[in-house]
mmCIF file of N, CA and C in Angstrom:
data_model
loop_
_atom_site.group_PDB
_atom_site.id
_atom_site.type_symbol
_atom_site.label_atom_id
_atom_site.label_comp_id
_atom_site.label_asym_id
_atom_site.label_seq_id
_atom_site.Cartn_x
_atom_site.Cartn_y
_atom_site.Cartn_z
ATOM 1 N N MET U 305 -182.104 -45.087 43.772
ATOM 2 C CA MET U 305 -181.350 -44.019 43.153
ATOM 3 C C MET U 305 -180.678 -44.529 41.888
ATOM 4 N N GLY U 306 -180.731 -43.734 40.878
ATOM 5 C CA GLY U 306 -180.133 -44.123 39.620
ATOM 6 C C GLY U 306 -178.660 -43.781 39.545
ATOM 7 N N TYR U 307 -178.103 -44.107 38.409
ATOM 8 C CA TYR U 307 -176.682 -43.870 38.162
ATOM 9 C C TYR U 307 -176.339 -42.385 38.279
ATOM 10 N N LEU U 308 -177.194 -41.504 37.741
ATOM 11 C CA LEU U 308 -176.941 -40.070 37.779
ATOM 12 C C LEU U 308 -176.900 -39.558 39.216
ATOM 13 N N ASN U 309 -177.809 -40.016 40.073
ATOM 14 C CA ASN U 309 -177.793 -39.602 41.472
ATOM 15 C C ASN U 309 -176.532 -40.083 42.171
ATOM 16 N N SER U 310 -176.079 -41.264 41.812
ATOM 17 C CA SER U 310 -174.844 -41.795 42.386
ATOM 18 C C SER U 310 -173.657 -40.910 42.015
ATOM 19 N N ILE U 311 -173.607 -40.495 40.761
ATOM 20 C CA ILE U 311 -172.532 -39.596 40.310
ATOM 21 C C ILE U 311 -172.607 -38.269 41.055
ATOM 22 N N LYS U 312 -173.791 -37.730 41.224
ATOM 23 C CA LYS U 312 -173.946 -36.471 41.943
ATOM 24 C C LYS U 312 -173.433 -36.588 43.370
ATOM 25 N N ARG U 313 -173.678 -37.733 44.016
ATOM 26 C CA ARG U 313 -173.189 -37.954 45.370
ATOM 27 C C ARG U 313 -171.666 -37.913 45.399
ATOM 28 N N PHE U 314 -171.028 -38.537 44.393
ATOM 29 C CA PHE U 314 -169.574 -38.509 44.314
ATOM 30 C C PHE U 314 -169.079 -37.084 44.110
ATOM 31 N N ILE U 315 -169.773 -36.338 43.292
ATOM 32 C CA ILE U 315 -169.356 -34.965 43.020
ATOM 33 C C ILE U 315 -169.443 -34.128 44.289
ATOM 34 N N PHE U 316 -170.501 -34.329 45.082
ATOM 35 C CA PHE U 316 -170.628 -33.589 46.326
ATOM 36 C C PHE U 316 -169.461 -33.872 47.265
ATOM 37 N N THR U 317 -168.962 -35.096 47.247
ATOM 38 C CA THR U 317 -167.877 -35.438 48.158
ATOM 39 C C THR U 317 -166.509 -35.131 47.581
ATOM 40 N N CYS U 318 -166.434 -34.768 46.329
ATOM 41 C CA CYS U 318 -165.150 -34.433 45.702
ATOM 42 C C CYS U 318 -165.035 -32.922 45.664
ATOM 43 N N ASN U 319 -164.609 -32.350 46.749
ATOM 44 C CA ASN U 319 -164.500 -30.904 46.882
ATOM 45 C C ASN U 319 -163.057 -30.494 46.657
ATOM 46 N N ILE U 320 -162.879 -29.353 46.058
ATOM 47 C CA ILE U 320 -161.529 -28.821 45.909
ATOM 48 C C ILE U 320 -161.441 -27.565 46.754
ATOM 49 N N PHE U 321 -160.432 -27.524 47.594
ATOM 50 C CA PHE U 321 -160.211 -26.380 48.443
ATOM 51 C C PHE U 321 -158.931 -25.703 48.007
ATOM 52 N N LEU U 322 -158.956 -24.419 47.883
ATOM 53 C CA LEU U 322 -157.793 -23.670 47.460
ATOM 54 C C LEU U 322 -157.200 -22.968 48.662
ATOM 55 N N ILE U 323 -155.931 -23.168 48.854
ATOM 56 C CA ILE U 323 -155.246 -22.563 49.975
ATOM 57 C C ILE U 323 -154.137 -21.694 49.427
ATOM 58 N N LEU U 324 -154.162 -20.441 49.748
ATOM 59 C CA LEU U 324 -153.145 -19.519 49.286
ATOM 60 C C LEU U 324 -152.132 -19.360 50.410
ATOM 61 N N VAL U 325 -151.062 -20.140 50.361
ATOM 62 C CA VAL U 325 -150.087 -20.171 51.448
ATOM 63 C C VAL U 325 -148.686 -20.327 50.895
ATOM 64 N N ASN U 326 -147.726 -20.053 51.718
ATOM 65 C CA ASN U 326 -146.346 -20.383 51.380
ATOM 66 C C ASN U 326 -146.177 -21.875 51.551
ATOM 67 N N SER U 327 -145.578 -22.501 50.592
ATOM 68 C CA SER U 327 -145.441 -23.945 50.605
ATOM 69 C C SER U 327 -144.035 -24.353 51.009
ATOM 70 N N ILE U 328 -143.957 -25.385 51.817
ATOM 71 C CA ILE U 328 -142.656 -25.918 52.195
ATOM 72 C C ILE U 328 -141.994 -26.557 50.985
ATOM 73 N N ASN U 329 -142.766 -27.106 50.067
ATOM 74 C CA ASN U 329 -142.192 -27.724 48.877
ATOM 75 C C ASN U 329 -141.615 -26.688 47.916
ATOM 76 N N ALA U 330 -141.821 -25.416 48.200
ATOM 77 C CA ALA U 330 -141.217 -24.303 47.475
ATOM 78 C C ALA U 330 -141.490 -24.338 45.981
ATOM 79 N N LEU U 331 -142.718 -24.526 45.623
ATOM 80 C CA LEU U 331 -143.109 -24.374 44.222
ATOM 81 C C LEU U 331 -142.919 -22.923 43.818
ATOM 82 N N GLU U 332 -142.665 -22.707 42.567
ATOM 83 C CA GLU U 332 -142.553 -21.339 42.053
ATOM 84 C C GLU U 332 -143.911 -20.660 42.207
ATOM 85 N N PRO U 333 -143.961 -19.495 42.852
ATOM 86 C CA PRO U 333 -145.260 -18.810 42.990
ATOM 87 C C PRO U 333 -145.750 -18.299 41.640
ATOM 88 N N LEU U 334 -147.034 -18.112 41.532
ATOM 89 C CA LEU U 334 -147.631 -17.493 40.361
ATOM 90 C C LEU U 334 -147.383 -16.001 40.478
ATOM 91 N N LYS U 335 -146.630 -15.432 39.536
ATOM 92 C CA LYS U 335 -146.249 -14.018 39.610
ATOM 93 C C LYS U 335 -147.152 -13.181 38.715
ATOM 94 N N LEU U 336 -147.806 -12.203 39.328
ATOM 95 C CA LEU U 336 -148.689 -11.323 38.571
ATOM 96 C C LEU U 336 -147.870 -10.297 37.794
ATOM 97 N N GLU U 337 -148.278 -10.051 36.551
ATOM 98 C CA GLU U 337 -147.601 -9.099 35.684
ATOM 99 C C GLU U 337 -148.601 -8.073 35.167
ATOM 100 N N GLU U 338 -148.125 -6.873 34.880
ATOM 101 C CA GLU U 338 -149.007 -5.803 34.409
ATOM 102 C C GLU U 338 -149.687 -6.129 33.093
ATOM 103 N N THR U 339 -149.019 -6.853 32.212
ATOM 104 C CA THR U 339 -149.539 -7.065 30.868
ATOM 105 C C THR U 339 -150.406 -8.310 30.733
ATOM 106 N N LYS U 340 -150.496 -9.129 31.760
ATOM 107 C CA LYS U 340 -151.279 -10.365 31.667
ATOM 108 C C LYS U 340 -152.645 -10.203 32.319
ATOM 109 N N GLU U 341 -153.645 -10.790 31.686
ATOM 110 C CA GLU U 341 -155.011 -10.755 32.209
ATOM 111 C C GLU U 341 -155.495 -12.130 32.657
ATOM 112 N N TYR U 342 -154.795 -13.196 32.252
ATOM 113 C CA TYR U 342 -155.225 -14.566 32.526
ATOM 114 C C TYR U 342 -154.018 -15.393 32.946
ATOM 115 N N TYR U 343 -154.189 -16.187 33.992
ATOM 116 C CA TYR U 343 -153.114 -17.039 34.492
ATOM 117 C C TYR U 343 -153.627 -18.449 34.731
ATOM 118 N N PRO U 344 -153.166 -19.430 33.974
ATOM 119 C CA PRO U 344 -153.501 -20.808 34.328
ATOM 120 C C PRO U 344 -152.664 -21.209 35.548
ATOM 121 N N VAL U 345 -153.303 -21.695 36.589
ATOM 122 C CA VAL U 345 -152.585 -21.980 37.841
ATOM 123 C C VAL U 345 -152.176 -23.445 37.993
ATOM 124 N N GLY U 346 -152.597 -24.307 37.087
ATOM 125 C CA GLY U 346 -152.373 -25.743 37.217
ATOM 126 C C GLY U 346 -150.954 -26.152 37.541
ATOM 127 N N LEU U 347 -149.978 -25.543 36.905
ATOM 128 C CA LEU U 347 -148.586 -25.929 37.126
ATOM 129 C C LEU U 347 -147.975 -25.258 38.355
ATOM 130 N N HIS U 348 -148.778 -24.520 39.108
ATOM 131 C CA HIS U 348 -148.326 -23.875 40.348
ATOM 132 C C HIS U 348 -148.985 -24.503 41.572
ATOM 133 N N LEU U 349 -149.630 -25.640 41.384
ATOM 134 C CA LEU U 349 -150.416 -26.253 42.456
ATOM 135 C C LEU U 349 -149.677 -27.363 43.180
ATOM 136 N N GLU U 350 -149.980 -27.462 44.471
ATOM 137 C CA GLU U 350 -149.650 -28.633 45.263
ATOM 138 C C GLU U 350 -150.992 -29.230 45.690
ATOM 139 N N ILE U 351 -151.060 -30.555 45.719
ATOM 140 C CA ILE U 351 -152.331 -31.226 45.959
ATOM 141 C C ILE U 351 -152.166 -32.248 47.084
ATOM 142 N N PHE U 352 -153.199 -32.312 47.900
ATOM 143 C CA PHE U 352 -153.248 -33.292 48.992
ATOM 144 C C PHE U 352 -154.574 -34.028 48.877
ATOM 145 N N GLU U 353 -154.541 -35.346 48.852
ATOM 146 C CA GLU U 353 -155.770 -36.144 48.798
ATOM 147 C C GLU U 353 -156.147 -36.592 50.204
ATOM 148 N N ASP U 354 -157.308 -36.185 50.646
ATOM 149 C CA ASP U 354 -157.856 -36.596 51.938
ATOM 150 C C ASP U 354 -158.854 -37.720 51.674
ATOM 151 N N LYS U 355 -158.403 -38.955 51.794
ATOM 152 C CA LYS U 355 -159.254 -40.108 51.500
ATOM 153 C C LYS U 355 -160.359 -40.290 52.522
ATOM 154 N N THR U 356 -160.198 -39.731 53.716
ATOM 155 C CA THR U 356 -161.225 -39.848 54.757
ATOM 156 C C THR U 356 -162.305 -38.787 54.611
ATOM 157 N N ALA U 357 -161.982 -37.699 53.918
ATOM 158 C CA ALA U 357 -162.888 -36.555 53.757
ATOM 159 C C ALA U 357 -163.266 -35.947 55.106
ATOM 160 N N ASN U 358 -162.386 -36.088 56.098
ATOM 161 C CA ASN U 358 -162.677 -35.592 57.444
ATOM 162 C C ASN U 358 -161.747 -34.472 57.898
ATOM 163 N N LEU U 359 -160.719 -34.170 57.139
ATOM 164 C CA LEU U 359 -159.746 -33.177 57.587
ATOM 165 C C LEU U 359 -160.287 -31.759 57.452
ATOM 166 N N THR U 360 -159.795 -30.894 58.299
ATOM 167 C CA THR U 360 -160.179 -29.484 58.269
ATOM 168 C C THR U 360 -159.018 -28.657 57.720
ATOM 169 N N ILE U 361 -159.256 -27.388 57.526
ATOM 170 C CA ILE U 361 -158.187 -26.491 57.065
ATOM 171 C C ILE U 361 -157.032 -26.489 58.063
ATOM 172 N N ASP U 362 -157.329 -26.521 59.343
ATOM 173 C CA ASP U 362 -156.269 -26.551 60.355
ATOM 174 C C ASP U 362 -155.463 -27.847 60.277
ATOM 175 N N ASP U 363 -156.138 -28.962 59.977
ATOM 176 C CA ASP U 363 -155.440 -30.243 59.849
ATOM 177 C C ASP U 363 -154.438 -30.232 58.692
ATOM 178 N N VAL U 364 -154.870 -29.793 57.534
ATOM 179 C CA VAL U 364 -154.001 -29.878 56.354
ATOM 180 C C VAL U 364 -152.873 -28.852 56.370
ATOM 181 N N ARG U 365 -152.944 -27.880 57.255
ATOM 182 C CA ARG U 365 -151.868 -26.892 57.386
ATOM 183 C C ARG U 365 -150.777 -27.343 58.348
ATOM 184 N N LYS U 366 -150.972 -28.467 59.015
ATOM 185 C CA LYS U 366 -149.990 -28.952 59.984
ATOM 186 C C LYS U 366 -148.720 -29.411 59.271
ATOM 187 N N PRO U 367 -147.566 -29.044 59.812
ATOM 188 C CA PRO U 367 -146.290 -29.424 59.185
ATOM 189 C C PRO U 367 -146.102 -30.926 59.020
ATOM 190 N N GLU U 368 -146.680 -31.723 59.901
ATOM 191 C CA GLU U 368 -146.491 -33.173 59.789
ATOM 192 C C GLU U 368 -147.169 -33.771 58.551
ATOM 193 N N LEU U 369 -148.042 -33.024 57.889
ATOM 194 C CA LEU U 369 -148.663 -33.506 56.649
ATOM 195 C C LEU U 369 -147.953 -32.986 55.396
ATOM 196 N N ASP U 370 -146.938 -32.149 55.563
ATOM 197 C CA ASP U 370 -146.264 -31.566 54.395
ATOM 198 C C ASP U 370 -145.722 -32.601 53.427
ATOM 199 N N ASN U 371 -145.278 -33.740 53.936
ATOM 200 C CA ASN U 371 -144.713 -34.759 53.047
ATOM 201 C C ASN U 371 -145.785 -35.508 52.254
ATOM 202 N N GLN U 372 -147.065 -35.254 52.525
ATOM 203 C CA GLN U 372 -148.144 -35.916 51.799
ATOM 204 C C GLN U 372 -148.691 -35.067 50.648
ATOM 205 N N TRP U 373 -148.242 -33.831 50.544
ATOM 206 C CA TRP U 373 -148.615 -32.982 49.419
ATOM 207 C C TRP U 373 -147.743 -33.365 48.230
ATOM 208 N N PHE U 374 -148.309 -33.320 47.027
ATOM 209 C CA PHE U 374 -147.491 -33.576 45.845
ATOM 210 C C PHE U 374 -147.610 -32.412 44.871
ATOM 211 N N ILE U 375 -146.566 -32.203 44.126
ATOM 212 C CA ILE U 375 -146.540 -31.118 43.140
ATOM 213 C C ILE U 375 -147.279 -31.578 41.897
ATOM 214 N N ASN U 376 -148.255 -30.797 41.471
ATOM 215 C CA ASN U 376 -149.027 -31.109 40.285
ATOM 216 C C ASN U 376 -148.167 -30.917 39.035
ATOM 217 N N LYS U 377 -148.263 -31.840 38.112
ATOM 218 C CA LYS U 377 -147.468 -31.781 36.879
ATOM 219 C C LYS U 377 -148.325 -31.530 35.644
ATOM 220 N N LYS U 378 -149.625 -31.300 35.838
ATOM 221 C CA LYS U 378 -150.544 -31.110 34.712
ATOM 222 C C LYS U 378 -151.117 -29.701 34.730
ATOM 223 N N GLU U 379 -151.382 -29.157 33.539
ATOM 224 C CA GLU U 379 -152.015 -27.839 33.479
ATOM 225 C C GLU U 379 -153.421 -27.877 34.060
ATOM 226 N N SER U 380 -154.128 -28.983 33.855
ATOM 227 C CA SER U 380 -155.480 -29.156 34.394
ATOM 228 C C SER U 380 -155.543 -30.489 35.130
ATOM 229 N N PRO U 381 -155.363 -30.471 36.449
ATOM 230 C CA PRO U 381 -155.428 -31.740 37.183
ATOM 231 C C PRO U 381 -156.834 -32.335 37.116
ATOM 232 N N SER U 382 -156.905 -33.644 37.067
ATOM 233 C CA SER U 382 -158.190 -34.343 37.006
ATOM 234 C C SER U 382 -158.138 -35.510 37.974
ATOM 235 N N PHE U 383 -159.196 -35.668 38.766
ATOM 236 C CA PHE U 383 -159.243 -36.718 39.777
ATOM 237 C C PHE U 383 -160.327 -37.746 39.507
ATOM 238 N N GLY U 384 -161.111 -37.535 38.476
ATOM 239 C CA GLY U 384 -162.210 -38.454 38.196
ATOM 240 C C GLY U 384 -163.254 -38.385 39.301
ATOM 241 N N TYR U 385 -164.104 -39.393 39.375
ATOM 242 C CA TYR U 385 -165.095 -39.456 40.438
ATOM 243 C C TYR U 385 -164.459 -40.140 41.635
ATOM 244 N N SER U 386 -164.569 -39.506 42.774
ATOM 245 C CA SER U 386 -163.895 -39.997 43.959
ATOM 246 C C SER U 386 -164.661 -39.570 45.202
ATOM 247 N N LYS U 387 -164.501 -40.337 46.258
ATOM 248 C CA LYS U 387 -165.062 -39.941 47.546
ATOM 249 C C LYS U 387 -164.067 -39.126 48.351
ATOM 250 N N SER U 388 -162.877 -38.973 47.823
ATOM 251 C CA SER U 388 -161.834 -38.186 48.496
ATOM 252 C C SER U 388 -162.125 -36.695 48.394
ATOM 253 N N VAL U 389 -161.536 -35.957 49.303
ATOM 254 C CA VAL U 389 -161.520 -34.500 49.217
ATOM 255 C C VAL U 389 -160.117 -34.118 48.773
ATOM 256 N N TYR U 390 -160.024 -33.236 47.811
ATOM 257 C CA TYR U 390 -158.724 -32.793 47.316
ATOM 258 C C TYR U 390 -158.481 -31.361 47.773
ATOM 259 N N TRP U 391 -157.397 -31.192 48.487
ATOM 260 C CA TRP U 391 -156.971 -29.873 48.935
ATOM 261 C C TRP U 391 -155.905 -29.391 47.957
ATOM 262 N N VAL U 392 -156.006 -28.156 47.553
ATOM 263 C CA VAL U 392 -155.076 -27.590 46.576
ATOM 264 C C VAL U 392 -154.531 -26.300 47.153
ATOM 265 N N ARG U 393 -153.214 -26.125 47.051
ATOM 266 C CA ARG U 393 -152.633 -24.875 47.554
ATOM 267 C C ARG U 393 -151.678 -24.311 46.504
ATOM 268 N N PHE U 394 -151.607 -22.989 46.505
ATOM 269 C CA PHE U 394 -150.670 -22.293 45.632
ATOM 270 C C PHE U 394 -150.390 -20.916 46.203
ATOM 271 N N GLU U 395 -149.310 -20.332 45.738
ATOM 272 C CA GLU U 395 -148.900 -19.020 46.222
ATOM 273 C C GLU U 395 -148.935 -18.034 45.057
ATOM 274 N N ILE U 396 -149.399 -16.830 45.343
ATOM 275 C CA ILE U 396 -149.399 -15.757 44.349
ATOM 276 C C ILE U 396 -148.453 -14.671 44.834
ATOM 277 N N GLU U 397 -147.595 -14.223 43.943
ATOM 278 C CA GLU U 397 -146.685 -13.120 44.243
ATOM 279 C C GLU U 397 -147.162 -11.902 43.464
ATOM 280 N N ASN U 398 -147.563 -10.874 44.196
ATOM 281 C CA ASN U 398 -148.093 -9.669 43.567
ATOM 282 C C ASN U 398 -147.110 -8.521 43.765
ATOM 283 N N ASN U 399 -146.396 -8.190 42.718
ATOM 284 C CA ASN U 399 -145.477 -7.053 42.753
ATOM 285 C C ASN U 399 -145.984 -5.899 41.900
ATOM 286 N N LEU U 400 -147.272 -5.918 41.579
ATOM 287 C CA LEU U 400 -147.840 -4.851 40.754
ATOM 288 C C LEU U 400 -147.856 -3.546 41.542
ATOM 289 N N PRO U 401 -147.633 -2.438 40.876
ATOM 290 C CA PRO U 401 -147.618 -1.143 41.567
ATOM 291 C C PRO U 401 -149.017 -0.578 41.835
ATOM 292 N N PHE U 402 -150.040 -1.374 41.574
ATOM 293 C CA PHE U 402 -151.416 -0.920 41.756
ATOM 294 C C PHE U 402 -152.264 -2.103 42.214
ATOM 295 N N GLU U 403 -153.453 -1.782 42.744
ATOM 296 C CA GLU U 403 -154.379 -2.833 43.153
ATOM 297 C C GLU U 403 -155.262 -3.215 41.979
ATOM 298 N N LYS U 404 -155.610 -4.483 41.925
ATOM 299 C CA LYS U 404 -156.474 -4.969 40.861
ATOM 300 C C LYS U 404 -157.294 -6.126 41.411
ATOM 301 N N GLU U 405 -158.567 -6.197 41.047
ATOM 302 C CA GLU U 405 -159.409 -7.305 41.456
ATOM 303 C C GLU U 405 -159.223 -8.454 40.471
ATOM 304 N N TRP U 406 -159.193 -9.682 41.011
ATOM 305 C CA TRP U 406 -159.007 -10.871 40.189
ATOM 306 C C TRP U 406 -160.151 -11.836 40.436
ATOM 307 N N LEU U 407 -160.466 -12.630 39.445
ATOM 308 C CA LEU U 407 -161.484 -13.663 39.534
ATOM 309 C C LEU U 407 -160.791 -15.015 39.466
ATOM 310 N N LEU U 408 -161.068 -15.885 40.416
ATOM 311 C CA LEU U 408 -160.534 -17.233 40.401
ATOM 312 C C LEU U 408 -161.602 -18.138 39.794
ATOM 313 N N GLU U 409 -161.288 -18.722 38.651
ATOM 314 C CA GLU U 409 -162.242 -19.568 37.942
ATOM 315 C C GLU U 409 -161.822 -21.028 38.031
ATOM 316 N N VAL U 410 -162.750 -21.868 38.448
ATOM 317 C CA VAL U 410 -162.540 -23.307 38.422
ATOM 318 C C VAL U 410 -163.358 -23.808 37.239
ATOM 319 N N GLY U 411 -162.679 -24.104 36.154
ATOM 320 C CA GLY U 411 -163.349 -24.407 34.892
ATOM 321 C C GLY U 411 -163.776 -25.850 34.749
ATOM 322 N N TYR U 412 -164.531 -26.353 35.711
ATOM 323 C CA TYR U 412 -165.055 -27.713 35.626
ATOM 324 C C TYR U 412 -166.502 -27.676 36.099
ATOM 325 N N PRO U 413 -167.469 -27.746 35.178
ATOM 326 C CA PRO U 413 -168.868 -27.510 35.540
ATOM 327 C C PRO U 413 -169.500 -28.559 36.449
ATOM 328 N N LEU U 414 -168.878 -29.718 36.613
ATOM 329 C CA LEU U 414 -169.488 -30.748 37.451
ATOM 330 C C LEU U 414 -169.173 -30.594 38.934
ATOM 331 N N ILE U 415 -168.292 -29.673 39.291
ATOM 332 C CA ILE U 415 -168.015 -29.420 40.708
ATOM 333 C C ILE U 415 -169.122 -28.529 41.247
ATOM 334 N N ASP U 416 -169.751 -28.989 42.320
ATOM 335 C CA ASP U 416 -170.874 -28.249 42.872
ATOM 336 C C ASP U 416 -170.453 -27.052 43.710
ATOM 337 N N PHE U 417 -169.325 -27.161 44.394
ATOM 338 C CA PHE U 417 -168.869 -26.023 45.186
ATOM 339 C C PHE U 417 -167.378 -26.130 45.448
ATOM 340 N N VAL U 418 -166.806 -24.980 45.723
ATOM 341 C CA VAL U 418 -165.382 -24.863 46.055
ATOM 342 C C VAL U 418 -165.282 -23.924 47.241
ATOM 343 N N ASP U 419 -164.540 -24.323 48.263
ATOM 344 C CA ASP U 419 -164.257 -23.428 49.380
ATOM 345 C C ASP U 419 -162.869 -22.870 49.167
ATOM 346 N N CYS U 420 -162.698 -21.594 49.420
ATOM 347 C CA CYS U 420 -161.412 -20.939 49.202
ATOM 348 C C CYS U 420 -160.964 -20.311 50.518
ATOM 349 N N TYR U 421 -159.740 -20.637 50.923
ATOM 350 C CA TYR U 421 -159.141 -20.067 52.122
ATOM 351 C C TYR U 421 -157.943 -19.256 51.682
ATOM 352 N N ILE U 422 -157.862 -18.016 52.110
ATOM 353 C CA ILE U 422 -156.766 -17.146 51.709
ATOM 354 C C ILE U 422 -156.025 -16.714 52.960
ATOM 355 N N PHE U 423 -154.717 -16.990 52.969
ATOM 356 C CA PHE U 423 -153.863 -16.612 54.081
ATOM 357 C C PHE U 423 -152.846 -15.603 53.586
ATOM 358 N N ASP U 424 -152.675 -14.539 54.325
ATOM 359 C CA ASP U 424 -151.748 -13.484 53.923
ATOM 360 C C ASP U 424 -150.523 -13.552 54.810
#
């Protein structure tokens, strides 16, 4: 296997999972507004690095792991090539007087897939 295949293997193991939950770290939620069409979520994220790549959604939601989440300080977090799995969570506050469909875009073309879990 060449260098490119090796990189692809790393990319497959570097998954980002988005969890829409209330956070114990109490980050400011992303607040939807009538006049905005685009929201960068980077500064509203909490991130957990799973170095074993074995944890499940139920595992990372356990209160005993809350102290291992860190508040993201960058508009666009970057993890480089890694065998870790990165779990990302954020909260959205929707006070709009109407329903609207939204698209969640992960603007990094080298990520092969993203799993999204939404909790209400």
